[in-house]
Coordinates of C-alpha atoms in Angstrom, one line a residue:
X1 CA 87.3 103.9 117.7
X2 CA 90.9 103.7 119.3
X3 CA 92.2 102.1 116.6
X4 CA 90.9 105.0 114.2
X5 CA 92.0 107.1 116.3
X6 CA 95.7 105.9 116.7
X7 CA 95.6 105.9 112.7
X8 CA 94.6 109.4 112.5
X9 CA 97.5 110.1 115.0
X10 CA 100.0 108.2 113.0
X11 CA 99.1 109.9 109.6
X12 CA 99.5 113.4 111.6
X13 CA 102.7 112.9 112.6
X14 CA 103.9 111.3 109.3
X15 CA 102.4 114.3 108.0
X16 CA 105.1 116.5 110.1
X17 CA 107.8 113.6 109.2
X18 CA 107.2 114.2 105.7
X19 CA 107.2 118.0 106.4
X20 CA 110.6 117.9 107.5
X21 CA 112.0 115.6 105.3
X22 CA 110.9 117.4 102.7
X23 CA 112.9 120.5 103.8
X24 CA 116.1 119.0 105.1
X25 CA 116.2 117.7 101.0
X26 CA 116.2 120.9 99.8
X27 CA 119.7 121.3 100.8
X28 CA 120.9 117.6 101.1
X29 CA 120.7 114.6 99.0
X30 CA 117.7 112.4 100.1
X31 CA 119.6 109.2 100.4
X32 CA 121.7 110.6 103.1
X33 CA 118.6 112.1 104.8
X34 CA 116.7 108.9 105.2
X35 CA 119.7 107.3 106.4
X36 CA 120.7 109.9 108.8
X37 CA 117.3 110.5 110.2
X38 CA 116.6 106.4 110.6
X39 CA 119.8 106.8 112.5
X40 CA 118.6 109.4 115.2
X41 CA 115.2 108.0 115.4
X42 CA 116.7 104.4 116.9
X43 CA 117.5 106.4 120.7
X44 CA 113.9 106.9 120.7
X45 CA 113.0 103.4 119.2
X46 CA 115.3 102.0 122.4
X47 CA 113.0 104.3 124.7
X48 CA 110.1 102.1 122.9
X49 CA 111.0 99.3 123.4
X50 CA 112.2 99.2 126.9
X51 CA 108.8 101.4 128.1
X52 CA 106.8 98.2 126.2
X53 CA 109.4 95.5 126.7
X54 CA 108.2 91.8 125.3
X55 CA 110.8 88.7 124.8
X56 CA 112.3 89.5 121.4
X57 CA 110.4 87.6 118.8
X58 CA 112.5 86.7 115.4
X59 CA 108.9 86.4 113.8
X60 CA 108.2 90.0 114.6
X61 CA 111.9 91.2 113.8
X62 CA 110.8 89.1 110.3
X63 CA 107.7 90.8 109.2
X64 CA 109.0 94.2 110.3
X65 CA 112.1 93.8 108.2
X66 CA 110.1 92.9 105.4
X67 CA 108.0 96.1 105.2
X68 CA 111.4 98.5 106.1
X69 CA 112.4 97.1 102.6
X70 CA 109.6 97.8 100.9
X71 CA 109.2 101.3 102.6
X72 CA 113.0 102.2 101.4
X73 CA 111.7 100.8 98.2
X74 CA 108.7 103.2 97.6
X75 CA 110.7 106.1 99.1
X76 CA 113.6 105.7 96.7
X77 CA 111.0 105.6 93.8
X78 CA 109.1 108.5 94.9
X79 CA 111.6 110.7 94.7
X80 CA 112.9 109.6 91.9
X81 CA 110.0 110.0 89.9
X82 CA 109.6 113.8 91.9
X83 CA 113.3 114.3 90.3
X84 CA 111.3 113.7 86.9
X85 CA 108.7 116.0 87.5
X86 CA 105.2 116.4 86.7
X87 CA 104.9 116.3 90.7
X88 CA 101.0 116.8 89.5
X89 CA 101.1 113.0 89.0
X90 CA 103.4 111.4 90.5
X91 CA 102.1 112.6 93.7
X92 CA 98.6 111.4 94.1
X93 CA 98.8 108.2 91.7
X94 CA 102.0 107.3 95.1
X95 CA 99.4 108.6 97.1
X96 CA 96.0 106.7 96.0
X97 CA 97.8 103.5 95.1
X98 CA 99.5 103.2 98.9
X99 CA 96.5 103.6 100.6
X100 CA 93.9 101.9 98.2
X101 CA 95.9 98.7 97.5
X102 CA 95.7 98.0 101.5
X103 CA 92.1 98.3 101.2
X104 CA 91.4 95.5 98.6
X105 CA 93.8 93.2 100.4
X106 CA 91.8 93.6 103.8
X107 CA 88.3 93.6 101.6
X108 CA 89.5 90.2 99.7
X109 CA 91.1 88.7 103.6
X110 CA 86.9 89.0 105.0
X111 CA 87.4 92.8 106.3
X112 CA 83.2 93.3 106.3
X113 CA 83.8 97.0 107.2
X114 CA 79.9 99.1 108.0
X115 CA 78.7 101.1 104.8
X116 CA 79.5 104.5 106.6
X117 CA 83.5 103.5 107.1
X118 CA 83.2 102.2 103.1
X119 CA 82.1 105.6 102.3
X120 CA 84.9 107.4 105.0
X121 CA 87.5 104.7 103.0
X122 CA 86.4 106.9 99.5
X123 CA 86.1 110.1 100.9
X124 CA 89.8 109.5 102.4
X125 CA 91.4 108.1 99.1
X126 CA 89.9 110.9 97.2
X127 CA 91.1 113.3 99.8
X128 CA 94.7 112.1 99.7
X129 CA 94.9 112.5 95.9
X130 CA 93.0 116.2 95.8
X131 CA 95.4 117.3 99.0
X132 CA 98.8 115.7 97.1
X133 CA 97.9 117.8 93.8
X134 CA 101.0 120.6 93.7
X135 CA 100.6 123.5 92.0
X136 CA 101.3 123.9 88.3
X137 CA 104.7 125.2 88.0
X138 CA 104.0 127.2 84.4
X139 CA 108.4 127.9 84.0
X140 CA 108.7 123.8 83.6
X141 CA 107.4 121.8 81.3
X142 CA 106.4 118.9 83.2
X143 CA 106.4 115.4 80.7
X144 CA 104.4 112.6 82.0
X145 CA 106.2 109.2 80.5
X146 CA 105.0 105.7 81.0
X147 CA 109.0 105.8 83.0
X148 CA 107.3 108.0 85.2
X149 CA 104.1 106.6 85.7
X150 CA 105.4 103.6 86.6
X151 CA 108.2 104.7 89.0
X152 CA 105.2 106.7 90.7
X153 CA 102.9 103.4 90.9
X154 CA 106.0 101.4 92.0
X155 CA 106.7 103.7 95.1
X156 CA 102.6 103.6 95.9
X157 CA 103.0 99.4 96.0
X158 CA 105.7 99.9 97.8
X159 CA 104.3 101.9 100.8
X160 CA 101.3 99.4 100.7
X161 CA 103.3 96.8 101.2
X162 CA 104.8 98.2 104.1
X163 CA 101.5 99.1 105.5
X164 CA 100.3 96.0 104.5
X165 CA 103.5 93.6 106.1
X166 CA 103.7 95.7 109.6
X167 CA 99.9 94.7 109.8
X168 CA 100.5 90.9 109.4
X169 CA 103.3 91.7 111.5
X170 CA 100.9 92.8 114.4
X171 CA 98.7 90.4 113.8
X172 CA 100.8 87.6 113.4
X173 CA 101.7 87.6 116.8
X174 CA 99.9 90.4 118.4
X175 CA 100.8 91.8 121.2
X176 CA 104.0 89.6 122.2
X177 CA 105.5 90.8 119.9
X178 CA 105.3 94.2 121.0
X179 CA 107.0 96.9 119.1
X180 CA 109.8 94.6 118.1
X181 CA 108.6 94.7 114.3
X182 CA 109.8 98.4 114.1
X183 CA 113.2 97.2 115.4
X184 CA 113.2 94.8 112.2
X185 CA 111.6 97.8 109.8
X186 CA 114.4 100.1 111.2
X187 CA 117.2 98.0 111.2
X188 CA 116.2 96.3 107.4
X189 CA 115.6 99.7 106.2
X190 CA 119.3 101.3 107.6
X191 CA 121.2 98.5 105.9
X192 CA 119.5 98.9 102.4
X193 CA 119.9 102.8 102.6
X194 CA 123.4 102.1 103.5
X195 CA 124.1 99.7 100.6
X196 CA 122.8 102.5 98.2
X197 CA 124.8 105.0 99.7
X198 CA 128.5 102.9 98.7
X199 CA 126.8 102.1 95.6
X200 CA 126.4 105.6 94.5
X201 CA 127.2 109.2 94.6
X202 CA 124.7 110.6 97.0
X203 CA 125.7 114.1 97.0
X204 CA 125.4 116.7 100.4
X205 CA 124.6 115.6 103.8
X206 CA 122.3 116.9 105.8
X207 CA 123.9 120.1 108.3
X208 CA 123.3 122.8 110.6
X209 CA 119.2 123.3 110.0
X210 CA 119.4 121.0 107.5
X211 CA 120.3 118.1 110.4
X212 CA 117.8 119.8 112.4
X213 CA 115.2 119.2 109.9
X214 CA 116.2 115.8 109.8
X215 CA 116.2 115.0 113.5
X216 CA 112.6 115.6 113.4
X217 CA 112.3 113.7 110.3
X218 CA 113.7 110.5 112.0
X219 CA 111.5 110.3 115.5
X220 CA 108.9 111.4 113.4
X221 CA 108.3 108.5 111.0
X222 CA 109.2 105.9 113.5
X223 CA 106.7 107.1 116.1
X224 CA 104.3 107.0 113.8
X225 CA 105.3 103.6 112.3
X226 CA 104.4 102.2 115.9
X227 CA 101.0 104.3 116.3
X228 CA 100.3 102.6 113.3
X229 CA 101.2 98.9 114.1
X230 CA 99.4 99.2 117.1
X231 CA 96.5 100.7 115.4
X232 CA 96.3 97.7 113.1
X233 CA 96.0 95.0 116.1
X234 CA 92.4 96.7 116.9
X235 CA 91.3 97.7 113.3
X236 CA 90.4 96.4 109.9
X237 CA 93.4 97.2 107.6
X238 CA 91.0 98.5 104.4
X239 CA 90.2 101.1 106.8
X240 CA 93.1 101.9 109.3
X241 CA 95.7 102.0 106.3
X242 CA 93.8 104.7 104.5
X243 CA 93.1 107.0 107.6
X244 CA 96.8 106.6 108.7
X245 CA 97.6 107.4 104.8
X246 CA 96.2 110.8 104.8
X247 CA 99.3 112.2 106.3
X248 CA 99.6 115.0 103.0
X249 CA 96.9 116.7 105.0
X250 CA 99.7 117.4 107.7
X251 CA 102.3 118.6 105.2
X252 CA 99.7 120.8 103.2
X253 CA 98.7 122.2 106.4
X254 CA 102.6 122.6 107.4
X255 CA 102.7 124.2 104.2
X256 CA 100.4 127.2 105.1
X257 CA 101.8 127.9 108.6
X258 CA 105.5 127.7 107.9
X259 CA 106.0 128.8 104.2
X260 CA 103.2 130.6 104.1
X261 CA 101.7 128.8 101.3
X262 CA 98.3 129.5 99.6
X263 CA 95.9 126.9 100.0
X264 CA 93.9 125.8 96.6
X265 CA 90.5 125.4 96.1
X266 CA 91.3 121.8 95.1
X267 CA 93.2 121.4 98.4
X268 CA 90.5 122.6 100.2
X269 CA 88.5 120.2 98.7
X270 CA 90.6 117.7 99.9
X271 CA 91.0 118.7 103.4
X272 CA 87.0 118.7 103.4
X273 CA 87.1 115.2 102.7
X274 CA 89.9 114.1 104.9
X275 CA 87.2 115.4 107.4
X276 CA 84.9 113.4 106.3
X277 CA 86.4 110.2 106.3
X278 CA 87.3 110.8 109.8
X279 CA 83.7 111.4 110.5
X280 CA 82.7 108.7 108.8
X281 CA 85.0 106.2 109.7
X282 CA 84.3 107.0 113.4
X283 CA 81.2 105.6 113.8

């Protein structure tokens, strides 16, 4: 129950991560965003670490490292392929893959989850692609290419495999090695978004509300990366990675509040079942 709840904590605040990432771009290039806001999140990652401090383990600094790349990865080609359009798709396919690709890795490893947290598992994957649906925007004509397709899968295996590495990376050595695998994911994941930025033009960076909006970007996604790896040390992955990947529930519900939004009947529909799952996987 802890577990579950830690990974419906983590996919909350990613939610509100996302939220504000997703403004700060609106006004600033989005390679200079993730850098900038991995950049302010590491005072609060020191905080972490010294309120939790283990012996520094290179195995955990490994694994960690492993799944920053393949978060920077998936981010990269997410918004690439939302720089395509056809946001209708790319969306949920990122979103479904992510969290469903965990779930047959932990199935196929033994994970013997109870029939009730199956069905929560397919009530949350089904939630996550009704919630990640964006309206239709009738001025563009959105093209859906096998190019984009593929970018959009690309970016969902690569946020599996970062859900999937920081799990081995708790459960390889469990607790001692305390939150040092989200030193390694930081660390890997500001070197590779600094590589892109000398090897391209990135564009704006991110000022005045923009920087704001990133500063609660940064603290945001990192926090949540370590309610997640600790959520994994107590959970089956097939179900803590779908639960902790429901975080569009947060932005949609961001959405409403801040920019006044009007929620869809197939949004609704997913929120409904991102209720569910909880429900279900809780018992």
């Amino acid at each position: 129950m802890l577990s579950v709840a830690l990974a419906a904590l983590s996919g909350l605040i990613w939610g509100v991560g996302d939220f504000s990432g997703g403004k700060a771009t609106q006004r600033a290039a989005v390679l200079p965003v993730v850098w900038v806001s991995k950049l302010l999140s590491l005072p609060l990652l020191v905080i972490y670490l010294v309120a939790t401090y283990v012996p520094v383990t290179a195995i955990g600094l490994t694994w960690g490292a492993l799944a920053g790349i393949a978060g920077v990865v998936g981010l990269v080609l997410f918004y690439r392929a939302l720089a395509a359009g056809a946001m209708t798709v790319v969306a949920p396919v990122t979103g479904v893959t992510s969290a469903a690709i965990p779930v047959v890795v932990g199935l196929v490893a033994g994970e013997r989850p109870s029939l009730s947290r199956l069905i929560g598992v397919g009530c949350a994957l089904l939630a996550i692609a009704l919630v990640s649906i964006a309206p239709h925007q009738s001025e563009r004509h959105q093209v859906v290419t096998r190019r984009l397709v593929a970018a959009a899968l690309g970016a969902g295996v690569g946020f599996a495999l970062f859900f999937i590495l920081l799990a081995v990376a708790g459960r390889t050595a469990g607790g001692s090695a305390g939150l040092w695998p989200i030193a390694g994911s930081q660390i890997s994941s500001l070197v590779i978004v600094a590589l892109l930025l000398l090897m391209t033009r990135p564009g704006p960076w991110p000022r005045n509300a923009t920087l704001r909006w990133t500063a609660v970007a940064g603290p945001c996604d990192m926090t949540a990366n370590v309610l997640y790896l600790l959520a994994t040390r107590g959970g089956d992955l097939s179900v803590i990675a779908p639960i902790a990947a429901l975080y569009p529930v947060t932005t949609v519900i961001l959405a409403l509040i801040i920019e006044h939004e009007r929620l869809r009947g197939i949004q609704l529909a997913g929120l409904t079942f991102a209720v569910a799952a909880l429900v279900l996987v809780s018992r």
